[in-house]
């Protein structure tokens, strides 16, 4: 079955992003499509030169185009905070523009696959969204203030329900997405905490 993934990075994360992509391809039963939103031209040019089958570079400006609400966030957020702010928008825009995508899996650029990603999709089953807990050890339980769930790997089905969750998350990140904890929020991650009860 065809699998679709997306990620984003700039030149500072290029080696990590490329390593993640190669590990994913090496452990996939069929060639995946991996959309990479490039946060600078160096990243886009390098990916175009590498020409890895299945890897689709997307310039950041294509995601930002016509999105005044997103672009306004650039004026009051650090580079990292803006990066986090874009996460749900990137996932949503790719799904909107690629109707052939049934499930889109977002991956942080610094992940690494040691085996097949198929157990992830088995876990998703017929569900609309897949998130996973940090599962901090007791010694690190205090870190849960930054969010019960981790944004590093997420699956969204291209359905009204899946897109609804993405749209809600995008709106919240446009409103507030900063690198400190505040009223249960932390970057793009704190918003996931109540998803199991907020969404059916």
C-alpha positions as YAML, in Angstrom:
chain: A
units: angstrom
residues:
- id: 1
  name: UNK
  ca: [0.00, 0.00, 0.00]
- id: 2
  name: UNK
  ca: [1.24, 3.48, -0.90]
- id: 3
  name: UNK
  ca: [2.39, 5.55, 2.10]
- id: 4
  name: UNK
  ca: [2.70, 9.33, 2.30]
- id: 5
  name: UNK
  ca: [4.88, 11.29, 4.70]
- id: 6
  name: UNK
  ca: [5.81, 14.92, 5.23]
- id: 7
  name: UNK
  ca: [8.51, 16.75, 7.12]
- id: 8
  name: UNK
  ca: [10.28, 20.11, 7.11]
- id: 9
  name: UNK
  ca: [13.77, 21.39, 7.79]
- id: 10
  name: UNK
  ca: [16.39, 23.96, 6.82]
- id: 11
  name: UNK
  ca: [20.12, 23.73, 6.12]
- id: 12
  name: UNK
  ca: [20.88, 23.35, 9.85]
- id: 13
  name: UNK
  ca: [18.87, 20.12, 10.00]
- id: 14
  name: UNK
  ca: [19.67, 18.93, 6.48]
- id: 15
  name: UNK
  ca: [21.93, 16.03, 7.50]
- id: 16
  name: UNK
  ca: [19.39, 14.84, 10.09]
- id: 17
  name: UNK
  ca: [16.51, 15.20, 7.65]
- id: 18
  name: UNK
  ca: [18.34, 13.34, 4.90]
- id: 19
  name: UNK
  ca: [19.30, 10.57, 7.33]
- id: 20
  name: UNK
  ca: [15.68, 10.22, 8.46]
- id: 21
  name: UNK
  ca: [14.48, 10.04, 4.85]
- id: 22
  name: UNK
  ca: [17.04, 7.38, 3.92]
- id: 23
  name: UNK
  ca: [16.19, 5.28, 6.97]
- id: 24
  name: UNK
  ca: [12.48, 5.49, 6.13]
- id: 25
  name: UNK
  ca: [13.02, 4.48, 2.51]
- id: 26
  name: UNK
  ca: [15.34, 1.62, 3.53]
- id: 27
  name: UNK
  ca: [12.67, 0.10, 5.79]
- id: 28
  name: UNK
  ca: [9.58, 0.71, 3.62]
- id: 29
  name: UNK
  ca: [8.10, -2.22, 1.70]
- id: 30
  name: UNK
  ca: [7.13, 0.07, -1.18]
- id: 31
  name: UNK
  ca: [8.54, 3.42, -2.22]
- id: 32
  name: UNK
  ca: [6.94, 6.10, -0.05]
- id: 33
  name: UNK
  ca: [6.20, 9.65, -1.14]
- id: 34
  name: UNK
  ca: [7.91, 12.09, 1.21]
- id: 35
  name: UNK
  ca: [6.96, 15.76, 0.96]
- id: 36
  name: UNK
  ca: [9.73, 17.98, 2.35]
- id: 37
  name: UNK
  ca: [8.92, 21.62, 3.04]
- id: 38
  name: UNK
  ca: [12.21, 23.46, 2.61]
- id: 39
  name: UNK
  ca: [12.73, 26.38, 4.99]
- id: 40
  name: UNK
  ca: [15.53, 27.80, 2.85]
- id: 41
  name: UNK
  ca: [16.73, 27.65, -0.76]
- id: 42
  name: UNK
  ca: [19.88, 25.69, 0.14]
- id: 43
  name: UNK
  ca: [17.73, 22.81, 1.38]
- id: 44
  name: UNK
  ca: [15.54, 22.87, -1.73]
- id: 45
  name: UNK
  ca: [18.52, 23.01, -4.11]
- id: 46
  name: UNK
  ca: [20.33, 20.17, -2.34]
- id: 47
  name: UNK
  ca: [17.23, 17.96, -2.38]
- id: 48
  name: UNK
  ca: [16.72, 18.71, -6.05]
- id: 49
  name: UNK
  ca: [20.35, 17.75, -6.74]
- id: 50
  name: UNK
  ca: [20.07, 14.52, -4.73]
- id: 51
  name: UNK
  ca: [16.88, 13.70, -6.69]
- id: 52
  name: UNK
  ca: [15.89, 10.89, -4.32]
- id: 53
  name: UNK
  ca: [12.99, 8.91, -5.81]
- id: 54
  name: UNK
  ca: [9.75, 9.70, -3.99]
- id: 55
  name: UNK
  ca: [11.07, 12.85, -2.28]
- id: 56
  name: UNK
  ca: [9.10, 15.97, -3.24]
- id: 57
  name: UNK
  ca: [10.73, 19.28, -2.19]
- id: 58
  name: UNK
  ca: [8.24, 22.10, -1.53]
- id: 59
  name: UNK
  ca: [9.48, 25.68, -1.01]
- id: 60
  name: UNK
  ca: [8.13, 27.24, 2.17]
- id: 61
  name: UNK
  ca: [6.69, 30.18, 0.23]
- id: 62
  name: UNK
  ca: [4.26, 27.79, -1.50]
- id: 63
  name: UNK
  ca: [2.80, 26.90, 1.91]
- id: 64
  name: UNK
  ca: [2.73, 30.54, 3.02]
- id: 65
  name: UNK
  ca: [1.25, 31.95, -0.21]
- id: 66
  name: UNK
  ca: [-1.96, 33.87, 0.44]
- id: 67
  name: UNK
  ca: [-2.00, 32.89, 4.12]
- id: 68
  name: UNK
  ca: [-1.99, 36.30, 5.81]
- id: 69
  name: UNK
  ca: [-2.80, 34.83, 9.24]
- id: 70
  name: UNK
  ca: [0.26, 32.58, 9.11]
- id: 71
  name: UNK
  ca: [2.55, 35.28, 7.73]
- id: 72
  name: UNK
  ca: [1.55, 37.70, 10.51]
- id: 73
  name: UNK
  ca: [2.98, 35.19, 13.00]
- id: 74
  name: UNK
  ca: [6.45, 35.82, 11.59]
- id: 75
  name: UNK
  ca: [6.41, 39.29, 13.10]
- id: 76
  name: UNK
  ca: [5.98, 38.23, 16.74]
- id: 77
  name: UNK
  ca: [7.68, 34.82, 16.99]
- id: 78
  name: UNK
  ca: [11.21, 33.53, 16.99]
- id: 79
  name: UNK
  ca: [12.41, 31.36, 14.10]
- id: 80
  name: UNK
  ca: [11.79, 28.19, 16.13]
- id: 81
  name: UNK
  ca: [8.36, 29.38, 17.28]
- id: 82
  name: UNK
  ca: [7.40, 30.15, 13.69]
- id: 83
  name: UNK
  ca: [8.63, 26.71, 12.64]
- id: 84
  name: UNK
  ca: [6.32, 25.13, 15.23]
- id: 85
  name: UNK
  ca: [3.48, 27.43, 14.19]
- id: 86
  name: UNK
  ca: [3.67, 26.11, 10.63]
- id: 87
  name: UNK
  ca: [3.41, 22.40, 11.56]
- id: 88
  name: UNK
  ca: [-0.38, 21.96, 11.29]
- id: 89
  name: UNK
  ca: [-0.59, 24.33, 8.32]
- id: 90
  name: UNK
  ca: [2.00, 22.29, 6.39]
- id: 91
  name: UNK
  ca: [0.14, 19.03, 7.04]
- id: 92
  name: UNK
  ca: [-3.21, 20.59, 6.13]
- id: 93
  name: UNK
  ca: [-1.97, 22.27, 2.94]
- id: 94
  name: UNK
  ca: [-0.36, 19.09, 1.62]
- id: 95
  name: UNK
  ca: [-3.54, 17.10, 2.24]
- id: 96
  name: UNK
  ca: [-5.64, 19.83, 0.58]
- id: 97
  name: UNK
  ca: [-3.41, 19.90, -2.49]
- id: 98
  name: UNK
  ca: [-2.88, 16.15, -2.86]
- id: 99
  name: UNK
  ca: [-6.28, 14.41, -2.90]
- id: 100
  name: UNK
  ca: [-4.62, 11.07, -3.66]
- id: 101
  name: UNK
  ca: [-3.17, 11.06, -0.12]
- id: 102
  name: UNK
  ca: [-5.38, 8.89, 2.10]
- id: 103
  name: UNK
  ca: [-3.25, 9.15, 5.25]
- id: 104
  name: UNK
  ca: [-0.46, 11.70, 5.72]
- id: 105
  name: UNK
  ca: [2.15, 11.01, 8.38]
- id: 106
  name: UNK
  ca: [4.12, 13.94, 9.73]
- id: 107
  name: UNK
  ca: [7.68, 13.19, 10.87]
- id: 108
  name: UNK
  ca: [10.16, 15.36, 12.76]
- id: 109
  name: UNK
  ca: [13.36, 15.62, 10.74]
- id: 110
  name: UNK
  ca: [15.49, 14.13, 13.54]
- id: 111
  name: UNK
  ca: [13.69, 10.77, 13.72]
- id: 112
  name: UNK
  ca: [15.31, 7.54, 12.54]
- id: 113
  name: UNK
  ca: [13.68, 4.28, 11.42]
- id: 114
  name: UNK
  ca: [15.26, 1.02, 12.52]
- id: 115
  name: UNK
  ca: [12.45, -1.13, 11.11]
- id: 116
  name: UNK
  ca: [9.29, -0.97, 9.02]
- id: 117
  name: UNK
  ca: [6.85, 1.88, 9.72]
- id: 118
  name: UNK
  ca: [3.90, -0.47, 9.10]
- id: 119
  name: UNK
  ca: [3.11, -1.03, 12.82]
- id: 120
  name: UNK
  ca: [2.24, 2.68, 12.95]
- id: 121
  name: UNK
  ca: [-0.47, 2.19, 10.34]
- id: 122
  name: UNK
  ca: [-1.68, -1.01, 11.99]
- id: 123
  name: UNK
  ca: [-2.13, 1.03, 15.18]
- id: 124
  name: UNK
  ca: [-4.02, 3.75, 13.31]
- id: 125
  name: UNK
  ca: [-6.36, 1.13, 11.83]
- id: 126
  name: UNK
  ca: [-9.57, 2.84, 10.73]
- id: 127
  name: UNK
  ca: [-8.95, 5.80, 13.04]
- id: 128
  name: UNK
  ca: [-8.75, 9.39, 11.83]
- id: 129
  name: UNK
  ca: [-5.72, 10.63, 13.78]
- id: 130
  name: UNK
  ca: [-2.77, 8.94, 15.47]
- id: 131
  name: UNK
  ca: [-0.81, 10.58, 18.27]
- id: 132
  name: UNK
  ca: [1.53, 9.02, 20.82]
- id: 133
  name: UNK
  ca: [2.42, 9.78, 24.42]
- id: 134
  name: UNK
  ca: [5.82, 10.81, 25.69]
- id: 135
  name: UNK
  ca: [5.53, 8.18, 28.43]
- id: 136
  name: UNK
  ca: [8.07, 9.94, 30.61]
- id: 137
  name: UNK
  ca: [9.79, 7.92, 33.31]
- id: 138
  name: UNK
  ca: [8.91, 8.93, 36.89]
- id: 139
  name: UNK
  ca: [12.21, 10.78, 37.07]
- id: 140
  name: UNK
  ca: [11.19, 12.96, 34.11]
- id: 141
  name: UNK
  ca: [7.47, 13.23, 34.85]
- id: 142
  name: UNK
  ca: [7.83, 16.99, 35.41]
- id: 143
  name: UNK
  ca: [8.40, 17.37, 31.65]
- id: 144
  name: UNK
  ca: [4.77, 16.48, 30.98]
- id: 145
  name: UNK
  ca: [3.98, 20.16, 31.55]
- id: 146
  name: UNK
  ca: [5.22, 20.54, 27.96]
- id: 147
  name: UNK
  ca: [2.51, 18.19, 26.71]
- id: 148
  name: UNK
  ca: [1.33, 14.65, 27.28]
- id: 149
  name: UNK
  ca: [1.72, 13.80, 23.58]
- id: 150
  name: UNK
  ca: [4.69, 14.21, 21.26]
- id: 151
  name: UNK
  ca: [4.41, 16.01, 17.92]
- id: 152
  name: UNK
  ca: [7.34, 14.08, 16.42]
- id: 153
  name: UNK
  ca: [5.14, 11.57, 14.59]
- id: 154
  name: UNK
  ca: [1.47, 12.11, 13.74]
- id: 155
  name: UNK
  ca: [-0.95, 10.52, 11.26]
- id: 156
  name: UNK
  ca: [-3.98, 12.27, 9.77]
- id: 157
  name: UNK
  ca: [-6.57, 10.66, 7.52]
- id: 158
  name: UNK
  ca: [-7.69, 12.74, 4.56]
- id: 159
  name: UNK
  ca: [-11.31, 12.87, 5.72]
- id: 160
  name: UNK
  ca: [-13.64, 15.55, 7.08]
- id: 161
  name: UNK
  ca: [-12.83, 14.37, 10.61]
- id: 162
  name: UNK
  ca: [-9.06, 14.30, 10.06]
- id: 163
  name: UNK
  ca: [-9.04, 17.69, 8.34]
- id: 164
  name: UNK
  ca: [-11.25, 19.07, 11.12]
- id: 165
  name: UNK
  ca: [-8.65, 18.18, 13.76]
- id: 166
  name: UNK
  ca: [-5.90, 19.72, 11.62]
- id: 167
  name: UNK
  ca: [-7.89, 22.93, 11.11]
- id: 168
  name: UNK
  ca: [-8.61, 23.25, 14.83]
- id: 169
  name: UNK
  ca: [-4.91, 22.73, 15.63]
- id: 170
  name: UNK
  ca: [-3.83, 25.22, 12.98]
- id: 171
  name: UNK
  ca: [-6.17, 27.89, 14.38]
- id: 172
  name: UNK
  ca: [-4.82, 27.38, 17.89]
- id: 173
  name: UNK
  ca: [-1.19, 27.61, 16.71]
- id: 174
  name: UNK
  ca: [-1.96, 30.83, 14.82]
- id: 175
  name: UNK
  ca: [-3.42, 32.24, 18.06]
- id: 176
  name: UNK
  ca: [-0.56, 31.12, 20.32]
- id: 177
  name: UNK
  ca: [2.63, 29.13, 19.69]
- id: 178
  name: UNK
  ca: [5.60, 30.10, 21.83]
- id: 179
  name: UNK
  ca: [8.56, 28.33, 23.43]
- id: 180
  name: UNK
  ca: [7.31, 28.50, 27.02]
- id: 181
  name: UNK
  ca: [4.51, 26.87, 29.00]
- id: 182
  name: UNK
  ca: [1.38, 28.91, 29.58]
- id: 183
  name: UNK
  ca: [-2.03, 27.68, 30.77]
- id: 184
  name: UNK
  ca: [-1.38, 24.14, 29.54]
- id: 185
  name: UNK
  ca: [0.04, 25.33, 26.22]
- id: 186
  name: UNK
  ca: [3.58, 24.77, 24.98]
- id: 187
  name: UNK
  ca: [4.52, 25.47, 21.38]
- id: 188
  name: UNK
  ca: [2.49, 23.37, 18.96]
- id: 189
  name: UNK
  ca: [2.56, 20.38, 21.32]
- id: 190
  name: UNK
  ca: [0.47, 21.26, 24.37]
- id: 191
  name: UNK
  ca: [-2.66, 21.48, 22.24]
- id: 192
  name: UNK
  ca: [-2.65, 17.69, 21.73]
- id: 193
  name: UNK
  ca: [-3.20, 16.95, 25.43]
- id: 194
  name: UNK
  ca: [-7.01, 16.87, 25.33]
- id: 195
  name: UNK
  ca: [-7.47, 15.44, 21.82]
- id: 196
  name: UNK
  ca: [-8.63, 12.03, 23.10]
- id: 197
  name: UNK
  ca: [-11.58, 13.75, 24.81]
- id: 198
  name: UNK
  ca: [-12.03, 16.77, 22.51]
- id: 199
  name: UNK
  ca: [-12.39, 14.72, 19.32]
- id: 200
  name: UNK
  ca: [-14.38, 11.54, 18.75]
...
